[in-house]
Amino acid sequence: QSALTQPPSASGSPGQSVTISCTGTSSDVGGYNYVSWYQQHPGKAPKLIIYDVTKRPSGVPDRFSGSKSGNTASLTVSGLQAEDEADYYCGSYAGSNLGVFGGGTKLTVL
Amino acid sequence: EVQLVESGGASVQPGGSLRLSCAASGFALSGYSMNWVRQAPGKGLESISYISSSSYTTYYADSVKGRFTISRDNAKNSLFLQMNSLRDEDTAVYYCVRDLRGDCGGGSCYLGFWGQGTLVTVSS
């Protein structure tokens, strides 16, 4: 069982927006502003797309945005595109440099 | 261009040992903390080990503590993972991962650059 809770699936049509939640506790998500999100396409390595709750690494489209409220972090993908279909994992600092992950959400573009 | 290339994955019997290597290029390994992250078939991500840039600090997940050892050779731009007493549940793709910004600590660690992974299969 993963430390952080994500819905197993999410979906949206091209051009729409979809939000994926990531729920933790005051010992991880709620206690620090050190939340990250990773995108993983089938058979590929994960890719960091959000860090420090809201920041995007260089090259990540601004269609991807992050936020946090209390113990729940969220990833919003706006203007959905076919290539956004992937698994998405949230991560958080939890007191050690290893961090913890959510169980992952499979995003389907309808 | 940052590149991380893992090697050493193989099929091994329970109780056996393996040593994974990660060759880094495109940056100076000495300036970054490094990690090993694994993913069991069809499952999610698990961060299993961290090492600071100077090797002074290491962390291990409870699932591998006492069996796995992380190390690095900055002069050779290489990261290693010695895996002993392997179990069925260690079967996974193992990724070598560089921190996003440098030698991180206190929460600012992010898995910024990933290798392509190497498959470890533990089965009798």
Coordinates of N, CA and C in Angstrom, one line a residue:
Chain A
Q1 N 0.8 -1.2 0.0 CA 0.0 0.0 0.0 C 0.9 1.3 0.0
S2 N 0.6 2.2 -0.9 CA 1.4 3.4 -1.1 C 1.1 4.3 0.1
A3 N 2.1 5.2 0.3 CA 2.0 6.2 1.4 C 1.0 7.3 1.0
L4 N 0.9 7.6 -0.2 CA 0.1 8.7 -0.7 C -1.1 8.0 -1.6
T5 N -2.3 8.6 -1.5 CA -3.4 8.0 -2.2 C -3.8 8.8 -3.4
Q6 N -3.8 8.1 -4.5 CA -4.2 8.7 -5.8 C -5.4 7.8 -6.4
P7 N -6.2 8.5 -7.2 CA -7.3 7.6 -7.9 C -6.6 6.8 -8.9
P8 N -7.0 5.5 -9.1 CA -6.4 4.7 -10.0 C -6.5 5.1 -11.5
S9 N -7.5 5.9 -11.8 CA -7.7 6.3 -13.2 C -8.4 7.7 -13.3
A10 N -8.1 8.3 -14.4 CA -8.8 9.6 -14.7 C -8.9 9.7 -16.2
S11 N -9.8 10.5 -16.7 CA -9.9 10.6 -18.2 C -10.5 11.9 -18.6
G12 N -10.3 12.3 -19.8 CA -10.8 13.5 -20.3 C -10.7 13.5 -21.9
S13 N -11.4 14.4 -22.5 CA -11.4 14.5 -24.0 C -10.3 15.5 -24.4
P14 N -9.9 15.4 -25.6 CA -8.9 16.4 -26.0 C -9.4 17.8 -25.9
G15 N -8.5 18.7 -25.4 CA -8.9 20.0 -25.1 C -9.4 20.3 -23.8
Q16 N -9.9 19.3 -23.1 CA -10.5 19.5 -21.8 C -9.4 19.6 -20.7
S17 N -9.8 19.8 -19.5 CA -8.9 19.8 -18.3 C -9.2 18.7 -17.4
V18 N -8.2 18.1 -16.8 CA -8.4 17.0 -15.9 C -7.5 17.3 -14.7
T19 N -8.0 16.9 -13.5 CA -7.3 17.1 -12.2 C -7.1 15.8 -11.5
I20 N -5.9 15.5 -11.1 CA -5.6 14.3 -10.4 C -5.2 14.6 -9.0
S21 N -5.8 14.0 -8.0 CA -5.5 14.3 -6.6 C -4.5 13.3 -6.0
C22 N -3.9 13.8 -4.9 CA -2.9 13.0 -4.2 C -3.0 13.4 -2.7
T23 N -3.5 12.4 -2.0 CA -3.8 12.7 -0.5 C -2.8 12.0 0.4
G24 N -2.3 12.8 1.3 CA -1.4 12.3 2.3 C -1.8 12.6 3.7
T25 N -0.8 13.0 4.5 CA -1.1 13.3 5.9 C -0.3 14.6 6.2
S26 N -0.4 15.0 7.5 CA 0.4 16.1 7.9 C 1.9 15.8 8.1
S27 N 2.2 14.5 7.9 CA 3.6 14.1 8.0 C 4.3 14.1 6.6
D28 N 3.5 14.3 5.6 CA 4.1 14.4 4.3 C 3.6 15.6 3.5
V29 N 2.6 15.3 2.7 CA 2.0 16.4 1.8 C 1.6 17.6 2.6
G30 N 0.9 17.4 3.7 CA 0.4 18.6 4.5 C 1.5 19.3 5.3
G31 N 2.6 18.6 5.5 CA 3.6 19.2 6.4 C 4.7 20.0 5.7
Y32 N 4.8 19.8 4.4 CA 5.9 20.4 3.7 C 5.4 20.9 2.3
N33 N 6.1 21.9 1.8 CA 5.8 22.3 0.4 C 6.9 21.6 -0.6
Y34 N 7.0 20.3 -0.4 CA 7.9 19.5 -1.3 C 7.2 18.4 -2.0
V35 N 6.2 18.8 -2.8 CA 5.4 17.9 -3.6 C 5.9 17.9 -5.0
S36 N 6.0 16.7 -5.6 CA 6.4 16.5 -7.0 C 5.4 15.6 -7.7
W37 N 5.5 15.7 -9.1 CA 4.7 14.9 -9.9 C 5.5 14.3 -11.1
Y38 N 5.3 13.1 -11.4 CA 6.1 12.4 -12.5 C 5.1 11.8 -13.5
Q39 N 5.5 11.9 -14.7 CA 4.8 11.3 -15.9 C 5.5 10.1 -16.4
Q40 N 4.8 9.0 -16.6 CA 5.5 7.8 -17.2 C 4.6 7.2 -18.3
H41 N 5.2 7.2 -19.5 CA 4.6 6.6 -20.6 C 5.0 5.1 -20.6
P42 N 4.1 4.2 -21.2 CA 4.4 2.8 -21.2 C 5.8 2.4 -21.7
G43 N 6.5 1.6 -20.9 CA 7.8 1.2 -21.3 C 8.9 2.2 -21.2
K44 N 8.6 3.4 -20.6 CA 9.6 4.4 -20.5 C 9.9 4.7 -19.0
A45 N 11.0 5.5 -18.8 CA 11.3 5.9 -17.5 C 10.4 7.1 -17.1
P46 N 10.1 7.3 -15.8 CA 9.3 8.4 -15.4 C 10.1 9.7 -15.7
K47 N 9.3 10.8 -15.7 CA 9.8 12.1 -16.0 C 9.2 13.1 -15.0
L48 N 10.1 13.9 -14.4 CA 9.6 14.9 -13.4 C 8.9 16.0 -14.2
I49 N 7.7 16.4 -13.8 CA 7.0 17.4 -14.5 C 6.6 18.6 -13.5
I50 N 6.5 18.3 -12.2 CA 6.2 19.4 -11.2 C 7.1 19.1 -10.0
Y51 N 7.7 20.2 -9.4 CA 8.4 20.1 -8.1 C 8.1 21.3 -7.3
D52 N 8.4 21.3 -6.0 CA 8.1 22.4 -5.1 C 6.6 22.8 -5.3
V53 N 5.7 21.8 -5.4 CA 4.3 21.9 -5.5 C 3.8 22.5 -6.8
T54 N 4.4 23.6 -7.2 CA 3.9 24.3 -8.4 C 4.9 24.6 -9.5
K55 N 6.2 24.3 -9.3 CA 7.2 24.6 -10.3 C 7.3 23.6 -11.4
R56 N 7.6 24.0 -12.6 CA 7.9 23.1 -13.8 C 9.3 23.2 -14.2
P57 N 9.9 22.0 -14.4 CA 11.3 21.9 -14.9 C 11.3 22.5 -16.3
S58 N 12.5 22.9 -16.8 CA 12.6 23.4 -18.1 C 12.1 22.4 -19.1
G59 N 11.3 22.9 -20.1 CA 10.8 22.1 -21.2 C 9.4 21.4 -20.9
V60 N 8.9 21.5 -19.7 CA 7.6 21.0 -19.4 C 6.5 22.1 -19.8
P61 N 5.6 21.7 -20.6 CA 4.6 22.7 -21.0 C 3.8 23.2 -19.9
D62 N 3.4 24.5 -20.0 CA 2.6 25.2 -18.9 C 1.2 24.7 -18.9
R63 N 0.8 23.7 -19.7 CA -0.5 23.0 -19.5 C -0.5 22.2 -18.3
F64 N 0.6 21.9 -17.7 CA 0.7 21.1 -16.5 C 0.9 22.1 -15.3
S65 N 0.0 22.0 -14.3 CA 0.2 22.8 -13.2 C -0.1 22.0 -11.9
G66 N 0.5 22.5 -10.8 CA 0.3 21.8 -9.5 C -0.2 22.8 -8.5
S67 N -0.9 22.2 -7.5 CA -1.4 23.0 -6.3 C -1.4 22.1 -5.1
K68 N -1.7 22.7 -4.0 CA -1.9 22.0 -2.7 C -2.8 22.7 -1.8
S69 N -3.6 21.9 -1.1 CA -4.5 22.4 -0.1 C -4.5 21.4 1.1
G70 N -4.0 21.8 2.2 CA -4.0 20.9 3.4 C -3.2 19.7 3.0
N71 N -3.7 18.5 3.2 CA -3.0 17.2 3.0 C -3.2 16.7 1.6
T72 N -3.8 17.5 0.7 CA -4.0 17.0 -0.7 C -3.4 17.9 -1.7
A73 N -2.6 17.3 -2.5 CA -2.0 18.0 -3.7 C -2.7 17.6 -4.9
S74 N -2.6 18.4 -5.9 CA -3.3 18.2 -7.2 C -2.5 18.5 -8.4
L75 N -2.7 17.7 -9.4 CA -2.0 18.0 -10.7 C -3.2 18.3 -11.7
T76 N -3.1 19.4 -12.4 CA -4.1 19.7 -13.4 C -3.4 19.7 -14.8
V77 N -4.0 19.0 -15.7 CA -3.6 19.0 -17.1 C -4.6 19.7 -17.9
S78 N -4.3 20.9 -18.5 CA -5.2 21.7 -19.2 C -5.0 21.4 -20.7
G79 N -6.0 21.7 -21.5 CA -5.9 21.5 -23.0 C -5.3 20.1 -23.3
L80 N -6.0 19.1 -22.8 CA -5.5 17.7 -22.9 C -5.1 17.4 -24.4
Q81 N -4.0 16.7 -24.5 CA -3.6 16.2 -25.8 C -3.3 14.7 -25.7
A82 N -3.3 14.1 -26.9 CA -3.2 12.6 -27.0 C -1.9 12.1 -26.3
E83 N -0.9 12.9 -26.4 CA 0.4 12.5 -25.8 C 0.4 12.6 -24.3
D84 N -0.6 13.2 -23.7 CA -0.7 13.3 -22.2 C -1.1 12.0 -21.6
E85 N -1.6 11.0 -22.4 CA -2.0 9.7 -21.9 C -0.8 9.0 -21.4
A86 N -0.9 8.7 -20.1 CA 0.3 8.2 -19.4 C -0.1 7.9 -17.9
D87 N 0.8 7.3 -17.2 CA 0.6 7.2 -15.7 C 1.3 8.4 -15.0
Y88 N 0.6 8.8 -14.0 CA 1.1 10.0 -13.2 C 1.3 9.6 -11.8
Y89 N 2.4 9.9 -11.2 CA 2.7 9.6 -9.8 C 3.0 10.9 -9.1
C90 N 2.5 11.0 -7.9 CA 2.8 12.1 -7.0 C 3.9 11.6 -6.0
G91 N 4.7 12.6 -5.5 CA 5.7 12.3 -4.6 C 5.8 13.4 -3.5
S92 N 6.3 13.1 -2.3 CA 6.4 14.1 -1.3 C 7.5 13.7 -0.4
Y93 N 8.1 14.8 0.2 CA 9.0 14.6 1.3 C 8.2 14.1 2.5
A94 N 8.9 13.2 3.3 CA 8.2 12.7 4.4 C 9.1 12.5 5.6
G95 N 10.2 13.4 5.6 CA 11.1 13.3 6.7 C 12.4 12.7 6.4
S96 N 12.6 12.1 5.3 CA 13.9 11.6 4.9 C 14.1 11.9 3.4
N97 N 15.3 11.8 2.9 CA 15.6 12.2 1.5 C 15.1 11.2 0.5
L98 N 14.5 10.0 1.0 CA 14.0 9.1 0.1 C 12.6 9.5 -0.5
G99 N 11.8 10.2 0.3 CA 10.5 10.6 -0.1 C 9.5 9.4 -0.2
V100 N 8.3 9.7 -0.5 CA 7.3 8.7 -0.7 C 6.5 9.0 -2.0
F101 N 5.9 8.0 -2.5 CA 5.1 8.1 -3.8 C 3.6 7.7 -3.5
G102 N 2.8 8.2 -4.5 CA 1.5 7.7 -4.6 C 1.4 6.5 -5.4
G103 N 0.3 5.8 -5.5 CA 0.2 4.5 -6.2 C 0.1 4.7 -7.7
G104 N -0.1 5.9 -8.2 CA -0.2 6.2 -9.6 C -1.6 6.3 -10.1
T105 N -1.8 7.2 -11.1 CA -3.1 7.4 -11.8 C -2.9 7.2 -13.3
K106 N -3.7 6.3 -13.9 CA -3.6 6.2 -15.3 C -4.6 7.2 -16.0
L107 N -4.0 8.1 -16.7 CA -4.8 9.1 -17.4 C -5.1 8.7 -18.9
T108 N -6.3 8.6 -19.2 CA -6.8 8.2 -20.5 C -7.3 9.4 -21.3
V109 N -6.9 9.7 -22.5 CA -7.4 10.7 -23.3 C -8.4 10.1 -24.2
L110 N -9.7 10.4 -24.1 CA -10.8 9.8 -24.8 C -10.8 10.1 -26.2
Chain B
E1 N 24.4 16.8 -22.7 CA 23.1 16.2 -22.4 C 23.3 15.2 -21.2
V2 N 22.5 15.3 -20.2 CA 22.6 14.3 -19.1 C 22.2 12.9 -19.6
Q3 N 23.0 12.0 -19.3 CA 22.7 10.6 -19.6 C 23.1 9.7 -18.4
L4 N 22.2 8.7 -18.1 CA 22.4 7.7 -17.1 C 22.1 6.4 -17.7
V5 N 23.1 5.5 -17.6 CA 22.9 4.2 -18.3 C 23.2 3.1 -17.2
E6 N 22.1 2.4 -16.9 CA 22.3 1.3 -15.9 C 22.7 0.0 -16.6
S7 N 23.3 -0.8 -15.8 CA 23.7 -2.2 -16.3 C 23.8 -3.1 -15.1
G8 N 23.8 -4.4 -15.4 CA 24.0 -5.4 -14.3 C 22.7 -6.2 -14.0
G9 N 21.6 -5.8 -14.5 CA 20.4 -6.5 -14.3 C 20.5 -7.9 -14.9
A10 N 19.8 -8.8 -14.2 CA 19.9 -10.2 -14.6 C 18.8 -11.0 -13.9
S11 N 18.7 -12.3 -14.3 CA 17.9 -13.2 -13.6 C 18.7 -14.0 -12.6
V12 N 18.2 -14.0 -11.3 CA 19.0 -14.6 -10.3 C 18.1 -15.4 -9.3
Q13 N 18.6 -16.4 -8.7 CA 17.8 -17.2 -7.7 C 17.7 -16.5 -6.4
P14 N 16.6 -16.8 -5.7 CA 16.4 -16.2 -4.3 C 17.7 -16.5 -3.5
G15 N 18.1 -15.5 -2.7 CA 19.3 -15.6 -1.9 C 20.6 -15.2 -2.6
G16 N 20.5 -15.0 -3.9 CA 21.6 -14.6 -4.7 C 22.0 -13.1 -4.5
S17 N 23.0 -12.7 -5.3 CA 23.5 -11.3 -5.2 C 23.7 -10.8 -6.6
L18 N 23.5 -9.5 -6.7 CA 23.8 -8.8 -8.0 C 24.4 -7.4 -7.7
R19 N 25.2 -6.9 -8.6 CA 25.7 -5.5 -8.4 C 25.3 -4.7 -9.7
L20 N 24.4 -3.7 -9.4 CA 24.0 -2.8 -10.5 C 25.0 -1.6 -10.6
S21 N 25.2 -1.2 -11.8 CA 26.1 0.0 -12.1 C 25.3 1.0 -12.9
C22 N 25.7 2.2 -12.7 CA 25.1 3.3 -13.5 C 26.2 4.3 -13.9
A23 N 26.3 4.4 -15.2 CA 27.4 5.3 -15.8 C 26.7 6.6 -16.1
A24 N 27.3 7.7 -15.6 CA 26.7 9.0 -15.8 C 27.6 9.8 -16.8
S25 N 27.0 10.6 -17.6 CA 27.7 11.4 -18.5 C 26.9 12.7 -18.8
G26 N 27.6 13.7 -19.2 CA 27.0 15.0 -19.5 C 26.9 15.9 -18.3
F27 N 27.4 15.5 -17.2 CA 27.5 16.3 -16.0 C 28.5 15.7 -15.0
A28 N 28.9 16.5 -14.0 CA 29.9 16.0 -13.0 C 29.1 15.4 -11.9
L29 N 29.3 14.0 -11.8 CA 28.6 13.3 -10.8 C 28.8 13.8 -9.4
S30 N 30.0 14.4 -9.1 CA 30.4 14.8 -7.8 C 29.6 16.0 -7.3
G31 N 28.8 16.6 -8.1 CA 28.0 17.7 -7.7 C 26.5 17.4 -7.3
Y32 N 26.2 16.1 -7.4 CA 24.8 15.7 -7.3 C 24.6 14.5 -6.3
S33 N 23.5 14.6 -5.6 CA 23.1 13.4 -4.9 C 22.4 12.5 -5.9
M34 N 22.4 11.2 -5.6 CA 21.9 10.2 -6.5 C 21.0 9.2 -5.8
N35 N 20.1 8.5 -6.6 CA 19.1 7.6 -6.0 C 19.0 6.3 -6.8
W36 N 18.5 5.3 -6.2 CA 18.0 4.1 -6.9 C 16.5 4.1 -6.6
V37 N 15.7 3.9 -7.7 CA 14.2 3.8 -7.6 C 13.9 2.5 -8.3
R38 N 13.0 1.7 -7.8 CA 12.6 0.5 -8.5 C 11.1 0.5 -8.8
Q39 N 10.7 -0.3 -9.7 CA 9.3 -0.5 -10.1 C 9.0 -1.9 -10.4
A40 N 8.3 -2.6 -9.6 CA 7.9 -4.0 -9.8 C 7.0 -4.0 -11.0
P41 N 6.9 -5.2 -11.7 CA 6.1 -5.3 -12.9 C 4.7 -4.9 -12.7
G42 N 4.2 -3.9 -13.4 CA 2.8 -3.5 -13.3 C 2.5 -2.7 -12.0
K43 N 3.5 -2.3 -11.3 CA 3.3 -1.7 -10.0 C 3.8 -0.2 -10.0
G44 N 3.7 0.4 -8.9 CA 4.2 1.8 -8.8 C 5.7 1.9 -8.5
L45 N 6.1 3.2 -8.2 CA 7.4 3.5 -7.9 C 7.8 3.4 -6.4
E46 N 9.0 2.9 -6.2 CA 9.5 2.8 -4.8 C 10.9 3.3 -4.8
S47 N 11.1 4.4 -4.0 CA 12.5 4.9 -3.8 C 13.2 4.1 -2.8
I48 N 14.3 3.4 -3.1 CA 14.9 2.5 -2.2 C 16.2 2.9 -1.6
S49 N 16.9 3.8 -2.3 CA 18.2 4.3 -1.7 C 18.7 5.6 -2.2
Y50 N 19.3 6.4 -1.3 CA 19.8 7.7 -1.6 C 21.3 7.8 -1.2
I51 N 22.1 8.6 -1.9 CA 23.5 8.8 -1.4 C 23.8 10.3 -1.7
S52 N 24.4 10.9 -0.8 CA 24.8 12.3 -1.0 C 26.0 12.4 -1.9
S53 N 26.3 13.6 -2.4 CA 27.4 13.8 -3.4 C 28.7 13.2 -2.9
S54 N 29.0 13.4 -1.6 CA 30.3 13.0 -1.0 C 30.3 11.6 -0.5
S55 N 29.1 10.9 -0.5 CA 28.9 9.6 0.1 C 28.7 9.6 1.6
Y56 N 28.7 10.8 2.1 CA 28.6 11.0 3.6 C 27.3 10.5 4.2
T57 N 26.2 10.7 3.4 CA 24.9 10.4 3.9 C 24.3 9.4 2.9
T58 N 23.7 8.3 3.5 CA 22.9 7.3 2.7 C 21.6 7.0 3.4
Y59 N 20.6 6.7 2.7 CA 19.3 6.3 3.2 C 18.9 5.0 2.5
Y60 N 18.2 4.2 3.2 CA 17.6 2.9 2.6 C 16.2 2.8 3.0
A61 N 15.3 2.3 2.1 CA 14.0 1.9 2.4 C 14.0 0.7 3.4
D62 N 13.1 0.6 4.2 CA 13.0 -0.6 5.1 C 13.0 -1.9 4.4
S63 N 12.5 -1.9 3.2 CA 12.4 -3.2 2.4 C 13.7 -3.7 2.0
V64 N 14.8 -2.8 2.0 CA 16.1 -3.3 1.5 C 17.2 -3.1 2.5
K65 N 16.8 -2.5 3.6 CA 17.9 -2.1 4.6 C 18.5 -3.4 5.1
G66 N 19.9 -3.4 5.2 CA 20.6 -4.5 5.6 C 21.0 -5.5 4.5
R67 N 20.3 -5.3 3.4 CA 20.6 -6.3 2.2 C 21.3 -5.5 1.1
F68 N 20.9 -4.3 0.9 CA 21.4 -3.5 -0.3 C 22.4 -2.4 0.2
T69 N 23.4 -2.1 -0.6 CA 24.4 -1.1 -0.3 C 24.6 -0.2 -1.5
I70 N 24.4 1.1 -1.3 CA 24.6 2.1 -2.4 C 26.0 2.7 -2.2
S71 N 26.7 2.9 -3.3 CA 28.0 3.5 -3.3 C 28.2 4.3 -4.6
R72 N 29.3 5.1 -4.7 CA 29.6 5.8 -5.8 C 31.1 6.0 -6.0
D73 N 31.5 6.2 -7.2 CA 32.9 6.6 -7.5 C 32.8 7.8 -8.4
N74 N 33.0 9.0 -7.8 CA 32.8 10.2 -8.5 C 33.9 10.4 -9.6
A75 N 35.1 9.9 -9.3 CA 36.2 10.0 -10.3 C 35.9 9.2 -11.6
K76 N 35.1 8.2 -11.4 CA 34.7 7.4 -12.6 C 33.3 7.7 -13.0
N77 N 32.6 8.7 -12.4 CA 31.3 9.1 -12.8 C 30.3 7.9 -12.8
S78 N 30.4 7.1 -11.7 CA 29.6 5.9 -11.6 C 28.9 5.7 -10.2
L79 N 27.7 5.2 -10.3 CA 26.9 4.8 -9.1 C 26.7 3.3 -9.1
F80 N 26.6 2.8 -7.9 CA 26.4 1.3 -7.8 C 25.3 1.0 -6.8
L81 N 24.8 -0.2 -6.9 CA 23.9 -0.8 -5.9 C 24.3 -2.3 -5.8
Q82 N 24.8 -2.6 -4.6 CA 25.1 -4.0 -4.3 C 23.9 -4.6 -3.6
M83 N 23.4 -5.7 -4.2 CA 22.1 -6.3 -3.7 C 22.4 -7.7 -3.3
N84 N 22.3 -8.0 -2.0 CA 22.5 -9.3 -1.5 C 21.2 -9.9 -0.9
S85 N 21.2 -11.2 -0.7 CA 20.0 -11.9 -0.1 C 18.8 -11.5 -0.9
L86 N 18.8 -11.6 -2.2 CA 17.7 -11.2 -3.0 C 16.5 -12.1 -2.8
R87 N 15.3 -11.5 -2.9 CA 14.0 -12.1 -2.6 C 13.1 -12.0 -3.9
D88 N 12.1 -12.8 -4.0 CA 11.2 -12.7 -5.1 C 10.7 -11.3 -5.2
E89 N 10.4 -10.7 -4.1 CA 9.7 -9.4 -4.2 C 10.7 -8.2 -4.6
D90 N 12.0 -8.6 -4.8 CA 12.9 -7.6 -5.3 C 12.9 -7.5 -6.9
T91 N 12.1 -8.4 -7.5 CA 11.9 -8.4 -8.9 C 11.3 -7.0 -9.4
A92 N 12.1 -6.3 -10.2 CA 11.7 -5.0 -10.6 C 12.6 -4.4 -11.7
V93 N 12.2 -3.3 -12.3 CA 13.1 -2.5 -13.0 C 13.7 -1.5 -12.1
Y94 N 15.1 -1.4 -12.1 CA 15.8 -0.5 -11.2 C 16.3 0.7 -12.0
Y95 N 15.9 1.8 -11.5 CA 16.3 3.1 -12.2 C 17.4 3.8 -11.4
C96 N 18.4 4.3 -12.1 CA 19.4 5.2 -11.5 C 18.9 6.6 -11.7
V97 N 18.8 7.5 -10.7 CA 18.2 8.8 -10.8 C 19.1 9.9 -10.2
R98 N 19.2 11.0 -10.9 CA 20.0 12.1 -10.4 C 19.1 13.1 -9.8
D99 N 19.5 13.8 -8.8 CA 18.7 14.9 -8.2 C 18.6 16.0 -9.2
L100 N 17.5 16.7 -9.1 CA 17.2 17.8 -10.1 C 18.2 18.9 -10.1
R101 N 18.7 19.3 -8.8 CA 19.4 20.6 -8.7 C 20.8 20.4 -8.2
G102 N 21.2 19.4 -7.4 CA 22.5 19.3 -6.9 C 22.6 18.3 -5.8
D103 N 23.3 18.7 -4.7 CA 23.4 17.8 -3.5 C 22.2 18.2 -2.6
C104 N 21.1 17.5 -2.6 CA 19.9 17.9 -2.0 C 19.9 17.5 -0.5
G105 N 19.0 18.0 0.2 CA 18.7 17.6 1.6 C 17.6 18.4 2.2
G106 N 17.0 17.9 3.2 CA 16.0 18.6 4.0 C 14.7 18.8 3.2
G107 N 14.4 17.9 2.3 CA 13.1 18.0 1.6 C 13.2 18.5 0.2
S108 N 14.3 19.1 -0.2 CA 14.4 19.7 -1.5 C 14.9 18.7 -2.6
C109 N 14.8 17.4 -2.3 CA 15.3 16.4 -3.2 C 14.2 16.0 -4.2
Y110 N 14.6 16.1 -5.5 CA 13.7 15.7 -6.5 C 14.4 14.8 -7.5
L111 N 13.6 13.8 -8.0 CA 14.2 12.9 -9.0 C 14.1 13.4 -10.4
G112 N 15.2 14.2 -10.7 CA 15.1 15.0 -11.9 C 15.5 14.4 -13.2
F113 N 16.4 13.4 -13.2 CA 16.9 12.8 -14.4 C 17.0 11.3 -14.2
W114 N 16.4 10.5 -15.1 CA 16.3 9.1 -14.9 C 17.0 8.3 -16.0
G115 N 17.6 7.2 -15.6 CA 18.1 6.3 -16.6 C 17.0 5.5 -17.2
Q116 N 17.3 4.6 -18.2 CA 16.3 3.8 -18.8 C 15.9 2.6 -18.0
G117 N 16.7 2.3 -17.0 CA 16.3 1.2 -16.1 C 17.0 -0.2 -16.5
T118 N 17.2 -1.0 -15.5 CA 17.7 -2.4 -15.8 C 16.8 -3.4 -15.0
L119 N 16.5 -4.5 -15.6 CA 15.5 -5.4 -15.1 C 16.3 -6.5 -14.2
V120 N 15.8 -6.6 -13.0 CA 16.3 -7.6 -12.1 C 15.1 -8.6 -11.8
T121 N 15.4 -9.9 -12.1 CA 14.3 -10.9 -11.9 C 14.9 -11.9 -10.9
V122 N 14.1 -12.1 -9.8 CA 14.5 -13.0 -8.8 C 13.5 -14.2 -8.8
S123 N 14.0 -15.3 -9.2 CA 13.0 -16.5 -9.3 C 13.8 -17.8 -9.3
S124 N 13.2 -18.8 -8.7 CA 13.8 -20.1 -8.7 C 13.4 -20.9 -9.9

